């Protein structure tokens, strides 16, 4: 499967724990994006990364949330000290190129995060 | 800043009929793209079709076509010969060609195909 791979598909955490969401982009893609979807809503942009660089984090909450895309391995979205309001579906997308060339972003199946 | 408006929360269509899902946009970017995604009940996001603001012809992909009217700032999705498997949420999104690369999504339209 050469698509965007996200894991886990479902994640349950208790309030105060940490959540780590992983994303491997499509083969050959070096641009990764994270989005959050609340129930019955559209996706909201969180962060855009290239290898080892955060390009745009304008949608990331100021506290508890961080993202990385290391030279080797998947991109990680990390949520510390989770609260009930963090319950959502988190989607990762990747694209072949960034600015200047119009190409679609391809999405993974998402991680459904539930906070008890 | 960009904004996407999808005014149809839900639509019901008979199988084999054509259906048009509305999308209007507002953007200050000189060049941009419009995208449509399908989200079935299983939850994944499936890319369907896209169109650049500079493209002269409307995009088509199989049974999907994008009715792009730049003067009206609309980018409606047309699905021909609808099938039961087309039942899903459909999201319209926009993205600037330069600068910020984030997709801005509308609220979605829930399409139900009746047999």
CSV table of N, CA, C and O in Angstrom, one decimal, chain A:
chain,number,residue,atom,x,y,z
A,1,UNK,N,0.8,-1.2,0.0
A,1,UNK,CA,0.0,0.0,0.0
A,1,UNK,C,0.9,1.2,0.0
A,1,UNK,O,1.6,1.5,0.9
A,2,UNK,N,0.8,2.0,-1.1
A,2,UNK,CA,1.7,3.2,-1.2
A,2,UNK,C,1.0,4.4,-0.7
A,2,UNK,O,1.5,5.5,-0.9
A,3,UNK,N,-0.1,4.3,0.0
A,3,UNK,CA,-0.8,5.5,0.5
A,3,UNK,C,-0.3,6.0,1.7
A,3,UNK,O,0.7,5.5,2.3
A,4,UNK,N,-0.9,7.1,2.3
A,4,UNK,CA,-0.5,7.7,3.5
A,4,UNK,C,-0.9,6.7,4.7
A,4,UNK,O,-2.1,6.3,4.7
A,5,UNK,N,0.0,6.4,5.5
A,5,UNK,CA,-0.3,5.4,6.6
A,5,UNK,C,-0.3,6.1,7.9
A,5,UNK,O,0.7,6.8,8.3
A,6,UNK,N,-1.4,6.0,8.6
A,6,UNK,CA,-1.5,6.6,10.0
A,6,UNK,C,-1.8,5.4,11.0
A,6,UNK,O,-2.5,4.5,10.7
A,7,UNK,N,-1.1,5.6,12.1
A,7,UNK,CA,-1.4,4.7,13.2
A,7,UNK,C,-1.2,5.4,14.5
A,7,UNK,O,-0.5,6.3,14.7
A,8,UNK,N,-2.0,4.9,15.5
A,8,UNK,CA,-3.0,3.9,15.4
A,8,UNK,C,-4.3,4.4,14.8
A,8,UNK,O,-4.5,5.6,14.6
A,9,UNK,N,-5.2,3.5,14.4
A,9,UNK,CA,-6.5,4.0,13.8
A,9,UNK,C,-7.4,4.5,14.9
A,9,UNK,O,-8.1,5.5,14.7
A,10,UNK,N,-7.3,3.9,16.1
A,10,UNK,CA,-8.1,4.4,17.2
A,10,UNK,C,-7.1,4.5,18.4
A,10,UNK,O,-6.3,3.6,18.6
A,11,UNK,N,-7.3,5.5,19.3
A,11,UNK,CA,-6.5,5.7,20.4
A,11,UNK,C,-7.3,6.2,21.6
A,11,UNK,O,-8.1,7.2,21.4
A,12,UNK,N,-7.2,5.5,22.7
A,12,UNK,CA,-8.0,5.9,23.9
A,12,UNK,C,-7.0,6.3,24.9
A,12,UNK,O,-6.0,5.6,25.2
A,13,UNK,N,-7.2,7.5,25.5
A,13,UNK,CA,-6.3,8.0,26.6
A,13,UNK,C,-7.2,8.5,27.7
A,13,UNK,O,-8.3,9.0,27.5
A,14,UNK,N,-6.6,8.5,28.9
A,14,UNK,CA,-7.3,9.1,30.0
A,14,UNK,C,-6.8,10.6,30.2
A,14,UNK,O,-5.7,10.9,29.7
A,15,UNK,N,-7.6,11.4,30.7
A,15,UNK,CA,-7.2,12.8,30.9
A,15,UNK,C,-5.8,12.9,31.6
A,15,UNK,O,-5.6,12.2,32.6
A,16,UNK,N,-5.0,13.7,31.1
A,16,UNK,CA,-3.6,13.9,31.7
A,16,UNK,C,-2.6,13.1,31.0
A,16,UNK,O,-1.4,13.4,31.2
A,17,UNK,N,-3.0,12.1,30.2
A,17,UNK,CA,-1.9,11.2,29.6
A,17,UNK,C,-1.5,11.9,28.3
A,17,UNK,O,-1.9,13.0,27.9
A,18,UNK,N,-0.5,11.3,27.7
A,18,UNK,CA,0.1,11.8,26.4
A,18,UNK,C,-0.5,10.9,25.2
A,18,UNK,O,-0.7,9.7,25.4
A,19,UNK,N,-0.7,11.6,24.1
A,19,UNK,CA,-1.1,10.9,22.9
A,19,UNK,C,-0.1,11.1,21.8
A,19,UNK,O,0.4,12.3,21.6
A,20,UNK,N,0.3,10.0,21.2
A,20,UNK,CA,1.3,10.1,20.0
A,20,UNK,C,0.6,9.5,18.8
A,20,UNK,O,0.3,8.4,18.8
A,21,UNK,N,0.5,10.4,17.8
A,21,UNK,CA,-0.1,9.9,16.5
A,21,UNK,C,1.0,9.9,15.4
A,21,UNK,O,1.8,10.9,15.3
A,22,UNK,N,1.0,8.8,14.7
A,22,UNK,CA,2.1,8.7,13.7
A,22,UNK,C,1.6,8.7,12.2
A,22,UNK,O,0.4,8.3,12.0
A,23,UNK,N,2.4,9.2,11.4
A,23,UNK,CA,2.0,9.4,10.0
A,23,UNK,C,3.2,9.1,9.1
A,23,UNK,O,4.2,9.8,9.2
A,24,UNK,N,3.1,8.2,8.2
A,24,UNK,CA,4.1,8.0,7.1
A,24,UNK,C,3.5,8.4,5.8
A,24,UNK,O,2.5,7.9,5.4
A,25,UNK,N,4.2,9.4,5.1
A,25,UNK,CA,3.6,10.0,3.9
A,25,UNK,C,3.7,9.0,2.8
A,25,UNK,O,4.3,7.9,2.9
A,26,UNK,N,3.0,9.3,1.7
A,26,UNK,CA,3.1,8.5,0.5
A,26,UNK,C,4.6,8.5,0.0
A,26,UNK,O,5.3,9.4,0.2
A,27,UNK,N,4.9,7.4,-0.6
A,27,UNK,CA,6.3,7.2,-1.1
A,27,UNK,C,6.6,8.4,-2.0
A,27,UNK,O,5.9,8.8,-2.9
A,28,UNK,N,7.8,9.0,-1.8
A,28,UNK,CA,8.2,10.1,-2.6
A,28,UNK,C,7.7,11.5,-2.1
A,28,UNK,O,8.2,12.5,-2.6
A,29,UNK,N,6.8,11.5,-1.2
A,29,UNK,CA,6.2,12.8,-0.7
A,29,UNK,C,7.1,13.3,0.5
A,29,UNK,O,7.3,12.5,1.4
A,30,UNK,N,7.4,14.6,0.4
A,30,UNK,CA,8.2,15.1,1.6
A,30,UNK,C,7.5,16.2,2.3
A,30,UNK,O,8.0,16.9,3.2
A,31,UNK,N,6.2,16.5,1.9
A,31,UNK,CA,5.4,17.5,2.6
A,31,UNK,C,4.3,16.8,3.3
A,31,UNK,O,3.5,16.1,2.8
A,32,UNK,N,4.2,17.1,4.6
A,32,UNK,CA,3.2,16.5,5.5
A,32,UNK,C,2.4,17.6,6.2
A,32,UNK,O,2.9,18.6,6.6
A,33,UNK,N,1.1,17.3,6.3
A,33,UNK,CA,0.1,18.2,6.9
A,33,UNK,C,-0.7,17.4,7.9
A,33,UNK,O,-1.1,16.3,7.7
A,34,UNK,N,-1.0,18.1,9.0
A,34,UNK,CA,-1.9,17.5,10.0
A,34,UNK,C,-3.2,18.4,10.1
A,34,UNK,O,-3.1,19.6,10.1
A,35,UNK,N,-4.3,17.7,10.2
A,35,UNK,CA,-5.6,18.4,10.3
A,35,UNK,C,-6.4,17.7,11.5
A,35,UNK,O,-6.2,16.5,11.8
A,36,UNK,N,-7.3,18.4,12.0
A,36,UNK,CA,-8.2,17.9,13.1
A,36,UNK,C,-9.7,18.1,12.6
A,36,UNK,O,-10.0,19.1,12.0
A,37,UNK,N,-10.5,17.0,12.9
A,37,UNK,CA,-11.9,17.1,12.5
A,37,UNK,C,-12.7,16.8,13.8
A,37,UNK,O,-12.6,15.7,14.3
A,38,UNK,N,-13.5,17.7,14.2
A,38,UNK,CA,-14.5,17.5,15.2
A,38,UNK,C,-15.7,16.9,14.6
A,38,UNK,O,-16.0,17.1,13.4
A,39,UNK,N,-16.6,16.2,15.4
A,39,UNK,CA,-17.8,15.6,14.8
A,39,UNK,C,-18.6,16.6,14.0
A,39,UNK,O,-18.9,17.7,14.5
A,40,UNK,N,-19.1,16.1,12.9
A,40,UNK,CA,-20.0,16.9,12.0
A,40,UNK,C,-19.4,18.2,11.5
A,40,UNK,O,-20.1,19.1,11.2
A,41,UNK,N,-18.1,18.3,11.5
A,41,UNK,CA,-17.4,19.5,11.0
A,41,UNK,C,-16.4,19.1,9.9
A,41,UNK,O,-16.0,18.0,9.7
A,42,UNK,N,-16.0,20.2,9.2
A,42,UNK,CA,-14.9,20.0,8.2
A,42,UNK,C,-13.6,19.9,8.9
A,42,UNK,O,-13.5,20.1,10.1
A,43,UNK,N,-12.5,19.6,8.2
A,43,UNK,CA,-11.2,19.5,8.7
A,43,UNK,C,-10.6,20.9,8.9
A,43,UNK,O,-10.8,21.8,8.1
A,44,UNK,N,-9.8,21.0,10.0
A,44,UNK,CA,-9.2,22.3,10.3
A,44,UNK,C,-7.7,22.0,10.3
A,44,UNK,O,-7.2,21.1,11.0
A,45,UNK,N,-6.9,22.9,9.6
A,45,UNK,CA,-5.5,22.8,9.5
A,45,UNK,C,-4.8,23.0,10.8
A,45,UNK,O,-5.2,23.8,11.6
A,46,UNK,N,-3.8,22.2,11.1
A,46,UNK,CA,-3.0,22.3,12.3
A,46,UNK,C,-1.6,22.8,12.0
A,46,UNK,O,-1.1,23.8,12.4
A,47,UNK,N,-0.9,21.9,11.2
A,47,UNK,CA,0.6,22.2,11.0
A,47,UNK,C,1.0,21.6,9.7
A,47,UNK,O,0.4,20.6,9.2
A,48,UNK,N,2.0,22.2,9.1
A,48,UNK,CA,2.6,21.8,7.8
A,48,UNK,C,4.1,21.6,8.0
A,48,UNK,O,4.8,22.5,8.5
A,49,UNK,N,4.6,20.4,7.7
A,49,UNK,CA,6.1,20.1,7.9
A,49,UNK,C,6.7,19.6,6.7
A,49,UNK,O,6.1,18.9,5.8
A,50,UNK,N,8.0,19.8,6.5
A,50,UNK,CA,8.9,19.1,5.6
A,50,UNK,C,9.9,18.4,6.5
A,50,UNK,O,10.0,18.7,7.7
A,51,UNK,N,10.7,17.6,5.9
A,51,UNK,CA,11.7,16.9,6.6
A,51,UNK,C,12.5,17.8,7.5
A,51,UNK,O,13.1,18.7,7.1
A,52,UNK,N,12.4,17.5,8.8
A,52,UNK,CA,13.1,18.2,9.9
A,52,UNK,C,12.7,19.7,10.1
A,52,UNK,O,13.4,20.4,10.8
A,53,UNK,N,11.7,20.2,9.4
A,53,UNK,CA,11.3,21.6,9.5
A,53,UNK,C,9.8,21.7,9.7
A,53,UNK,O,9.1,21.0,9.0
A,54,UNK,N,9.4,22.6,10.5
A,54,UNK,CA,8.1,23.1,10.6
A,54,UNK,C,7.9,24.3,9.8
A,54,UNK,O,8.6,25.3,10.0
A,55,UNK,N,7.0,24.2,8.7
A,55,UNK,CA,6.9,25.3,7.8
A,55,UNK,C,5.8,26.3,8.2
A,55,UNK,O,5.9,27.5,8.1
A,56,UNK,N,4.7,25.7,8.7
A,56,UNK,CA,3.5,26.5,9.1
A,56,UNK,C,2.8,25.8,10.3
A,56,UNK,O,2.3,24.7,10.1
A,57,UNK,N,2.8,26.5,11.4
A,57,UNK,CA,2.1,25.9,12.6
A,57,UNK,C,1.0,26.8,13.1
A,57,UNK,O,0.7,26.8,14.3
A,58,UNK,N,0.5,27.6,12.2
A,58,UNK,CA,-0.5,28.6,12.5
A,58,UNK,C,-1.8,28.0,13.1
A,58,UNK,O,-2.5,28.7,13.8
A,59,UNK,N,-2.1,26.7,12.8
A,59,UNK,CA,-3.3,26.1,13.4
A,59,UNK,C,-3.1,25.3,14.6
A,59,UNK,O,-4.1,24.7,15.1
A,60,UNK,N,-1.9,25.3,15.1
A,60,UNK,CA,-1.6,24.5,16.3
A,60,UNK,C,-2.0,25.2,17.6
A,60,UNK,O,-1.6,26.4,17.7
A,61,UNK,N,-2.7,24.6,18.5
A,61,UNK,CA,-2.9,25.2,19.8
A,61,UNK,C,-1.5,25.6,20.4
A,61,UNK,O,-0.5,24.9,20.2
A,62,UNK,N,-1.5,26.6,21.2
A,62,UNK,CA,-0.2,27.2,21.7
A,62,UNK,C,0.4,26.2,22.7
A,62,UNK,O,1.6,26.2,22.9
A,63,UNK,N,-0.4,25.5,23.4
A,63,UNK,CA,0.1,24.7,24.5
A,63,UNK,C,-0.2,23.2,24.2
A,63,UNK,O,-1.2,22.9,23.6
A,64,UNK,N,0.6,22.3,24.7
A,64,UNK,CA,0.4,20.9,24.8
A,64,UNK,C,0.5,20.1,23.4
A,64,UNK,O,0.7,18.9,23.4
A,65,UNK,N,0.5,20.8,22.3
A,65,UNK,CA,0.6,20.2,21.0
A,65,UNK,C,1.9,20.5,20.4
A,65,UNK,O,2.4,21.6,20.5
A,66,UNK,N,2.5,19.4,19.8
A,66,UNK,CA,3.7,19.6,19.1
A,66,UNK,C,3.8,18.6,17.9
A,66,UNK,O,3.1,17.6,18.0
A,67,UNK,N,4.6,18.9,16.9
A,67,UNK,CA,4.7,18.0,15.8
A,67,UNK,C,6.1,18.0,15.3
A,67,UNK,O,6.9,19.0,15.5
A,68,UNK,N,6.5,16.9,14.7
A,68,UNK,CA,7.8,16.7,14.2
A,68,UNK,C,7.8,15.8,12.9
A,68,UNK,O,6.9,15.0,12.8
A,69,UNK,N,8.8,16.0,12.1
A,69,UNK,CA,8.9,15.1,10.9
A,69,UNK,C,10.4,14.9,10.8
A,69,UNK,O,11.1,15.7,10.1
A,70,UNK,N,11.0,13.9,11.5
A,70,UNK,CA,12.4,13.7,11.5
A,70,UNK,C,13.0,13.3,10.2
A,70,UNK,O,12.2,12.8,9.3
A,71,UNK,N,14.3,13.3,10.1
A,71,UNK,CA,15.0,12.9,8.8
A,71,UNK,C,14.6,11.4,8.5
A,71,UNK,O,14.4,11.1,7.4
A,72,UNK,N,14.6,10.6,9.5
A,72,UNK,CA,14.2,9.2,9.4
A,72,UNK,C,13.0,8.9,10.2
A,72,UNK,O,12.8,9.4,11.3
A,73,UNK,N,12.0,8.2,9.6
A,73,UNK,CA,10.9,7.8,10.3
A,73,UNK,C,9.6,8.7,10.1
A,73,UNK,O,9.7,9.6,9.3
A,74,UNK,N,8.5,8.3,10.7
A,74,UNK,CA,7.3,9.0,10.4
A,74,UNK,C,7.2,10.4,11.1
A,74,UNK,O,8.0,10.7,12.0
A,75,UNK,N,6.2,11.1,10.6
A,75,UNK,CA,5.8,12.4,11.3
A,75,UNK,C,5.1,12.0,12.6
A,75,UNK,O,4.3,11.1,12.6
A,76,UNK,N,5.3,12.8,13.6
A,76,UNK,CA,4.6,12.5,14.9
A,76,UNK,C,3.8,13.8,15.3
A,76,UNK,O,4.4,14.9,15.3
A,77,UNK,N,2.6,13.6,15.7
A,77,UNK,CA,1.8,14.6,16.3
A,77,UNK,C,1.7,14.2,17.8
A,77,UNK,O,1.2,13.1,18.1
A,78,UNK,N,2.1,15.1,18.7
A,78,UNK,CA,2.1,14.7,20.1
A,78,UNK,C,1.2,15.7,20.9
A,78,UNK,O,1.3,16.9,20.7
A,79,UNK,N,0.4,15.1,21.7
A,79,UNK,CA,-0.5,15.9,22.5
A,79,UNK,C,-0.2,15.5,24.0
A,79,UNK,O,-0.4,14.4,24.4
A,80,UNK,N,0.2,16.5,24.7
A,80,UNK,CA,0.6,16.2,26.2
A,80,UNK,C,-0.6,16.6,27.0
A,80,UNK,O,-1.4,17.5,26.7
A,81,UNK,N,-0.7,15.9,28.1
A,81,UNK,CA,-1.8,16.2,29.2
A,81,UNK,C,-3.1,16.3,28.5
A,81,UNK,O,-3.8,17.4,28.6
A,82,UNK,N,-3.6,15.3,27.8
A,82,UNK,CA,-4.8,15.4,27.0
A,82,UNK,C,-6.0,15.8,27.9
A,82,UNK,O,-6.1,15.4,29.1
A,83,UNK,N,-7.0,16.5,27.3
A,83,UNK,CA,-8.2,16.9,27.9
A,83,UNK,C,-9.4,16.4,27.0
A,83,UNK,O,-9.1,16.0,25.9
A,84,UNK,N,-10.6,16.4,27.6
A,84,UNK,CA,-11.7,15.8,26.9
A,84,UNK,C,-11.9,16.5,25.5
A,84,UNK,O,-12.3,15.9,24.5
A,85,UNK,N,-11.6,17.8,25.5
A,85,UNK,CA,-11.8,18.6,24.2
A,85,UNK,C,-10.8,18.2,23.1
A,85,UNK,O,-11.0,18.6,22.0
A,86,UNK,N,-9.8,17.4,23.4
A,86,UNK,CA,-8.9,16.9,22.4
A,86,UNK,C,-9.5,15.7,21.6
A,86,UNK,O,-8.9,15.3,20.6
A,87,UNK,N,-10.6,15.2,22.1
A,87,UNK,CA,-11.3,14.1,21.4
A,87,UNK,C,-11.7,14.5,20.0
A,87,UNK,O,-12.4,15.5,19.8
A,88,UNK,N,-11.2,13.9,19.0
A,88,UNK,CA,-11.4,14.2,17.6
A,88,UNK,C,-10.8,13.2,16.7
A,88,UNK,O,-10.1,12.3,17.2
A,89,UNK,N,-11.0,13.4,15.4
A,89,UNK,CA,-10.3,12.6,14.4
A,89,UNK,C,-9.1,13.4,13.9
A,89,UNK,O,-9.3,14.6,13.6
A,90,UNK,N,-7.9,12.9,13.9
A,90,UNK,CA,-6.7,13.6,13.4
A,90,UNK,C,-6.3,13.0,12.1
A,90,UNK,O,-6.0,11.8,12.1
A,91,UNK,N,-6.2,13.8,11.1
A,91,UNK,CA,-5.8,13.3,9.8
A,91,UNK,C,-4.4,13.9,9.4
A,91,UNK,O,-4.1,15.0,9.6
A,92,UNK,N,-3.7,13.0,8.8
A,92,UNK,CA,-2.4,13.4,8.2
A,92,UNK,C,-2.6,13.4,6.6
A,92,UNK,O,-3.3,12.5,6.1
A,93,UNK,N,-2.0,14.3,6.0
A,93,UNK,CA,-2.0,14.3,4.5
A,93,UNK,C,-0.6,14.5,4.0
A,93,UNK,O,0.3,15.1,4.7
A,94,UNK,N,-0.3,14.1,2.8
A,94,UNK,CA,1.0,14.4,2.2
A,94,UNK,C,0.9,14.9,0.8
A,94,UNK,O,-0.2,14.6,0.1
A,95,UNK,N,1.9,15.6,0.3
A,95,UNK,CA,1.9,16.0,-1.1
A,95,UNK,C,3.3,15.9,-1.6
A,95,UNK,O,4.3,15.9,-0.9
A,96,UNK,N,3.3,15.9,-3.0
A,96,UNK,CA,4.6,15.7,-3.6
A,96,UNK,C,5.4,17.1,-3.6
A,96,UNK,O,6.6,17.1,-3.4
A,97,UNK,N,4.7,18.2,-3.7
A,97,UNK,CA,5.4,19.5,-3.7
A,97,UNK,C,4.6,20.4,-2.8
A,97,UNK,O,3.5,20.2,-2.4
A,98,UNK,N,5.2,21.6,-2.6
A,98,UNK,CA,4.5,22.6,-1.7
A,98,UNK,C,4.1,23.8,-2.5
A,98,UNK,O,3.4,23.6,-3.5
A,99,UNK,N,4.6,24.9,-2.2
A,99,UNK,CA,4.2,26.1,-2.8
A,99,UNK,C,4.6,26.2,-4.2
A,99,UNK,O,5.7,25.7,-4.6
A,100,UNK,N,3.8,26.9,-5.1
A,100,UNK,CA,4.2,27.1,-6.4
A,100,UNK,C,3.7,26.1,-7.4
A,100,UNK,O,3.6,26.4,-8.6
A,101,UNK,N,3.3,24.9,-7.0
A,101,UNK,CA,2.8,23.9,-7.8
A,101,UNK,C,1.5,23.4,-7.2
A,101,UNK,O,1.5,23.0,-6.0
A,102,UNK,N,0.4,23.4,-8.0
A,102,UNK,CA,-0.9,23.0,-7.4
A,102,UNK,C,-1.0,21.5,-7.5
A,102,UNK,O,-1.2,21.0,-8.7
A,103,UNK,N,-1.0,20.8,-6.4
A,103,UNK,CA,-1.2,19.3,-6.4
A,103,UNK,C,-2.1,19.0,-5.2
A,103,UNK,O,-2.1,19.7,-4.2
A,104,UNK,N,-2.8,17.9,-5.3
A,104,UNK,CA,-3.7,17.5,-4.2
A,104,UNK,C,-2.9,17.0,-3.0
A,104,UNK,O,-1.8,16.5,-3.2
A,105,UNK,N,-3.5,17.1,-1.9
A,105,UNK,CA,-3.0,16.5,-0.7
A,105,UNK,C,-3.8,15.2,-0.5
A,105,UNK,O,-5.0,15.1,-0.6
A,106,UNK,N,-3.0,14.1,-0.3
A,106,UNK,CA,-3.6,12.8,-0.1
A,106,UNK,C,-3.6,12.4,1.4
A,106,UNK,O,-2.6,12.6,2.0
A,107,UNK,N,-4.8,12.0,1.8
A,107,UNK,CA,-5.0,11.8,3.3
A,107,UNK,C,-4.8,10.3,3.7
A,107,UNK,O,-5.1,9.4,2.9
A,108,UNK,N,-4.4,10.1,4.9
A,108,UNK,CA,-4.5,8.8,5.5
A,108,UNK,C,-5.9,8.6,6.1
A,108,UNK,O,-6.8,9.4,5.9
A,109,UNK,N,-6.1,7.4,6.7
A,109,UNK,CA,-7.4,7.0,7.2
A,109,UNK,C,-7.8,7.7,8.5
A,109,UNK,O,-8.9,7.6,9.0
A,110,UNK,N,-6.8,8.4,9.1
A,110,UNK,CA,-7.1,9.2,10.3
A,110,UNK,C,-6.9,8.4,11.6
A,110,UNK,O,-6.8,7.1,11.6
A,111,UNK,N,-6.7,9.1,12.7
A,111,UNK,CA,-6.6,8.5,14.0
A,111,UNK,C,-7.8,9.1,14.8
A,111,UNK,O,-7.9,10.3,15.0
A,112,UNK,N,-8.6,8.2,15.4
A,112,UNK,CA,-9.7,8.7,16.2
A,112,UNK,C,-9.3,8.6,17.6
A,112,UNK,O,-9.0,7.6,18.2
A,113,UNK,N,-9.1,9.8,18.2
A,113,UNK,CA,-8.7,9.9,19.6
A,113,UNK,C,-9.8,10.1,20.5
A,113,UNK,O,-10.6,11.1,20.3
A,114,UNK,N,-9.9,9.3,21.5
A,114,UNK,CA,-11.0,9.4,22.5
A,114,UNK,C,-10.4,9.6,23.9
A,114,UNK,O,-9.5,8.9,24.3
A,115,UNK,N,-10.8,10.6,24.6
A,115,UNK,CA,-10.3,10.9,25.9
A,115,UNK,C,-11.4,10.5,27.0
A,115,UNK,O,-12.5,11.0,26.9
A,116,UNK,N,-11.0,9.6,27.9
A,116,UNK,CA,-11.9,9.2,28.9
A,116,UNK,C,-11.9,10.2,30.1
A,116,UNK,O,-10.8,10.8,30.4
